[in-house]
Amino acid sequence: QVQLVESGGGLVQTGGSLRLSCKASGRTFNSYAMGWFRQPPGKEREFVGGIDSSGTSTYYAEIVKGRFTISRDNGKNTVYLEMNSLKPIDTAVYSCAVKYRSGNYFDARYYDYWGQGTQVTVSS
C-alpha cells in the first residue's frame, strides 16, 4: 500500500506561481510512476501531468504544457508540480496518484492510489 499527502496549495493572483508537493510512503518510491490530476469546482477530474519512475520521461496535458513542470526527488520520496503563469481556469483541487501498471498516463484508471488533494485558487 502507498500513502500520498499533497501540500503547497493556496491562493495566488493571475500570472503567479505555485509549487505543489506530494509525499509518498508505504512502498519504495522510485519503483512506480506518478501523476497529477485536478478537478475544478463542478467539473470532472482531468489529467495534468505524469512522470516515470526514474524521472527521465514526463507527460503533460496540452492546456498546461509550457506553464507546468512535473519533477521528482526519489531521495525525498516526493513528486512536485511547479505551476507558472497561473490563470483562473487553473482553480481546482489538485491530487497526485500512483501508477503501478504500464499504460496511458492520461487515463486515471491506470492509477491505483490517490492523495486527498490540495486546493489551488487563482484570483482575477
PDB file of C-alpha atoms in Angstrom:
ATOM      1  CA  GLN A   1       0.000   0.000   0.000  1.00  0.00           C
ATOM      2  CA  VAL A   2       1.107   3.553  -0.749  1.00  0.00           C
ATOM      3  CA  GLN A   3       0.051   6.674   1.134  1.00  0.00           C
ATOM      4  CA  LEU A   4       0.180  10.085  -0.561  1.00  0.00           C
ATOM      5  CA  VAL A   5      -0.067  13.535   1.027  1.00  0.00           C
ATOM      6  CA  GLU A   6      -0.247  16.694  -1.088  1.00  0.00           C
ATOM      7  CA  SER A   7       0.742  20.142   0.123  1.00  0.00           C
ATOM      8  CA  GLY A   8       1.556  23.597  -1.200  1.00  0.00           C
ATOM      9  CA  GLY A   9      -1.848  24.737  -2.407  1.00  0.00           C
ATOM     10  CA  GLY A  10      -3.168  28.203  -1.749  1.00  0.00           C
ATOM     11  CA  LEU A  11      -4.443  31.456  -3.198  1.00  0.00           C
ATOM     12  CA  VAL A  12      -2.488  33.251  -5.927  1.00  0.00           C
ATOM     13  CA  GLN A  13      -3.180  36.032  -8.406  1.00  0.00           C
ATOM     14  CA  THR A  14      -3.431  35.584 -12.157  1.00  0.00           C
ATOM     15  CA  GLY A  15       0.083  35.233 -13.567  1.00  0.00           C
ATOM     16  CA  GLY A  16       1.511  33.971 -10.300  1.00  0.00           C
ATOM     17  CA  SER A  17       3.341  30.755  -9.490  1.00  0.00           C
ATOM     18  CA  LEU A  18       2.913  27.921  -7.040  1.00  0.00           C
ATOM     19  CA  ARG A  19       4.734  24.653  -6.297  1.00  0.00           C
ATOM     20  CA  LEU A  20       2.830  21.604  -5.115  1.00  0.00           C
ATOM     21  CA  SER A  21       4.443  18.662  -3.331  1.00  0.00           C
ATOM     22  CA  CYS A  22       3.325  15.059  -2.963  1.00  0.00           C
ATOM     23  CA  LYS A  23       5.000  12.993  -0.251  1.00  0.00           C
ATOM     24  CA  ALA A  24       4.795   9.205  -0.639  1.00  0.00           C
ATOM     25  CA  SER A  25       5.230   6.452   1.921  1.00  0.00           C
ATOM     26  CA  GLY A  26       4.488   2.749   2.386  1.00  0.00           C
ATOM     27  CA  ARG A  27       6.384   1.429  -0.635  1.00  0.00           C
ATOM     28  CA  THR A  28       9.675   2.057  -2.411  1.00  0.00           C
ATOM     29  CA  PHE A  29       9.047   5.414  -4.069  1.00  0.00           C
ATOM     30  CA  ASN A  30      11.337   5.012  -7.071  1.00  0.00           C
ATOM     31  CA  SER A  31       9.608   1.804  -8.207  1.00  0.00           C
ATOM     32  CA  TYR A  32       6.475   3.446  -9.653  1.00  0.00           C
ATOM     33  CA  ALA A  33       5.333   6.241 -11.904  1.00  0.00           C
ATOM     34  CA  MET A  34       3.317   9.202 -10.642  1.00  0.00           C
ATOM     35  CA  GLY A  35       0.725  11.595 -11.974  1.00  0.00           C
ATOM     36  CA  TRP A  36      -1.058  14.840 -11.143  1.00  0.00           C
ATOM     37  CA  PHE A  37      -4.761  15.382 -11.771  1.00  0.00           C
ATOM     38  CA  ARG A  38      -7.101  18.246 -10.967  1.00  0.00           C
ATOM     39  CA  GLN A  39     -10.833  18.748 -10.504  1.00  0.00           C
ATOM     40  CA  PRO A  40     -12.297  22.236 -10.961  1.00  0.00           C
ATOM     41  CA  PRO A  41     -15.462  23.026  -8.982  1.00  0.00           C
ATOM     42  CA  GLY A  42     -18.485  21.455 -10.634  1.00  0.00           C
ATOM     43  CA  LYS A  43     -16.405  19.688 -13.295  1.00  0.00           C
ATOM     44  CA  GLU A  44     -14.887  16.250 -13.825  1.00  0.00           C
ATOM     45  CA  ARG A  45     -11.331  15.308 -12.949  1.00  0.00           C
ATOM     46  CA  GLU A  46      -8.740  15.914 -15.653  1.00  0.00           C
ATOM     47  CA  PHE A  47      -5.139  14.908 -16.288  1.00  0.00           C
ATOM     48  CA  VAL A  48      -2.393  17.462 -15.612  1.00  0.00           C
ATOM     49  CA  GLY A  49       0.967  15.691 -15.836  1.00  0.00           C
ATOM     50  CA  GLY A  50       2.829  12.429 -15.326  1.00  0.00           C
ATOM     51  CA  ILE A  51       6.371  11.248 -14.684  1.00  0.00           C
ATOM     52  CA  ASP A  52       8.014   7.826 -14.903  1.00  0.00           C
ATOM     53  CA  SER A  53       9.737   6.083 -12.000  1.00  0.00           C
ATOM     54  CA  SER A  54      13.200   7.442 -12.784  1.00  0.00           C
ATOM     55  CA  GLY A  55      12.102  10.966 -13.691  1.00  0.00           C
ATOM     56  CA  THR A  56      13.507  10.726 -17.218  1.00  0.00           C
ATOM     57  CA  SER A  57      10.151  10.959 -19.033  1.00  0.00           C
ATOM     58  CA  THR A  58       7.366  13.476 -18.405  1.00  0.00           C
ATOM     59  CA  TYR A  59       3.918  13.972 -19.918  1.00  0.00           C
ATOM     60  CA  TYR A  60       1.564  16.956 -19.869  1.00  0.00           C
ATOM     61  CA  ALA A  61      -1.942  17.912 -20.804  1.00  0.00           C
ATOM     62  CA  GLU A  62      -1.896  20.338 -23.711  1.00  0.00           C
ATOM     63  CA  ILE A  63      -3.654  23.043 -21.703  1.00  0.00           C
ATOM     64  CA  VAL A  64      -0.783  23.250 -19.180  1.00  0.00           C
ATOM     65  CA  LYS A  65       2.188  22.460 -21.420  1.00  0.00           C
ATOM     66  CA  GLY A  66       4.834  25.166 -21.202  1.00  0.00           C
ATOM     67  CA  ARG A  67       3.439  26.505 -17.913  1.00  0.00           C
ATOM     68  CA  PHE A  68       3.608  23.492 -15.565  1.00  0.00           C
ATOM     69  CA  THR A  69       6.585  21.242 -14.806  1.00  0.00           C
ATOM     70  CA  ILE A  70       6.484  17.897 -13.025  1.00  0.00           C
ATOM     71  CA  SER A  71       9.587  16.530 -11.295  1.00  0.00           C
ATOM     72  CA  ARG A  72      10.558  14.110  -8.553  1.00  0.00           C
ATOM     73  CA  ASP A  73      13.180  13.630  -5.870  1.00  0.00           C
ATOM     74  CA  ASN A  74      13.385   9.928  -5.105  1.00  0.00           C
ATOM     75  CA  GLY A  75      15.712  10.570  -2.174  1.00  0.00           C
ATOM     76  CA  LYS A  76      12.884  12.548  -0.518  1.00  0.00           C
ATOM     77  CA  ASN A  77      10.060  10.269  -1.751  1.00  0.00           C
ATOM     78  CA  THR A  78       8.427  13.363  -3.225  1.00  0.00           C
ATOM     79  CA  VAL A  79       6.992  14.455  -6.563  1.00  0.00           C
ATOM     80  CA  TYR A  80       6.493  18.142  -7.415  1.00  0.00           C
ATOM     81  CA  LEU A  81       4.284  20.200  -9.686  1.00  0.00           C
ATOM     82  CA  GLU A  82       5.669  23.650 -10.495  1.00  0.00           C
ATOM     83  CA  MET A  83       2.914  25.901 -11.836  1.00  0.00           C
ATOM     84  CA  ASN A  84       3.673  29.192 -13.571  1.00  0.00           C
ATOM     85  CA  SER A  85       1.567  31.796 -15.384  1.00  0.00           C
ATOM     86  CA  LEU A  86      -1.490  30.666 -13.471  1.00  0.00           C
ATOM     87  CA  LYS A  87      -4.966  31.502 -14.751  1.00  0.00           C
ATOM     88  CA  PRO A  88      -8.404  31.435 -13.081  1.00  0.00           C
ATOM     89  CA  ILE A  89      -9.230  28.281 -15.086  1.00  0.00           C
ATOM     90  CA  ASP A  90      -6.448  26.518 -13.159  1.00  0.00           C
ATOM     91  CA  THR A  91      -8.521  26.798  -9.976  1.00  0.00           C
ATOM     92  CA  ALA A  92      -9.123  23.236  -8.789  1.00  0.00           C
ATOM     93  CA  VAL A  93      -8.342  20.575  -6.228  1.00  0.00           C
ATOM     94  CA  TYR A  94      -5.032  19.027  -7.295  1.00  0.00           C
ATOM     95  CA  SER A  95      -4.328  15.374  -6.463  1.00  0.00           C
ATOM     96  CA  CYS A  96      -1.318  13.137  -7.000  1.00  0.00           C
ATOM     97  CA  ALA A  97      -1.636   9.442  -7.774  1.00  0.00           C
ATOM     98  CA  VAL A  98       0.446   6.269  -8.090  1.00  0.00           C
ATOM     99  CA  LYS A  99       0.634   4.452 -11.432  1.00  0.00           C
ATOM    100  CA  TYR A 100       1.740   0.841 -10.948  1.00  0.00           C
ATOM    101  CA  ARG A 101       0.826  -0.579 -14.338  1.00  0.00           C
ATOM    102  CA  SER A 102       2.001   0.146 -17.850  1.00  0.00           C
ATOM    103  CA  GLY A 103      -0.472   2.168 -19.872  1.00  0.00           C
ATOM    104  CA  ASN A 104      -1.678   5.610 -20.843  1.00  0.00           C
ATOM    105  CA  TYR A 105      -0.553   8.332 -18.415  1.00  0.00           C
ATOM    106  CA  PHE A 106      -3.641  10.358 -19.350  1.00  0.00           C
ATOM    107  CA  ASP A 107      -6.137   7.741 -18.141  1.00  0.00           C
ATOM    108  CA  ALA A 108      -6.980   7.881 -14.425  1.00  0.00           C
ATOM    109  CA  ARG A 109      -7.984   4.212 -14.499  1.00  0.00           C
ATOM    110  CA  TYR A 110      -4.301   3.208 -14.613  1.00  0.00           C
ATOM    111  CA  TYR A 111      -3.629   4.881 -11.251  1.00  0.00           C
ATOM    112  CA  ASP A 112      -4.105   2.812  -8.106  1.00  0.00           C
ATOM    113  CA  TYR A 113      -3.703   5.165  -5.128  1.00  0.00           C
ATOM    114  CA  TRP A 114      -4.641   8.808  -4.649  1.00  0.00           C
ATOM    115  CA  GLY A 115      -3.877  11.571  -2.199  1.00  0.00           C
ATOM    116  CA  GLN A 116      -6.533  13.704  -0.520  1.00  0.00           C
ATOM    117  CA  GLY A 117      -5.874  16.716  -2.741  1.00  0.00           C
ATOM    118  CA  THR A 118      -4.815  20.312  -2.155  1.00  0.00           C
ATOM    119  CA  GLN A 119      -6.812  23.390  -3.151  1.00  0.00           C
ATOM    120  CA  VAL A 120      -5.387  25.858  -5.661  1.00  0.00           C
ATOM    121  CA  THR A 121      -7.306  29.099  -6.198  1.00  0.00           C
ATOM    122  CA  VAL A 122      -6.283  31.675  -8.804  1.00  0.00           C
ATOM    123  CA  SER A 123      -7.924  35.077  -8.448  1.00  0.00           C
ATOM    124  CA  SER A 124      -8.572  37.569 -11.243  1.00  0.00           C
TER     125      SER A 124
END
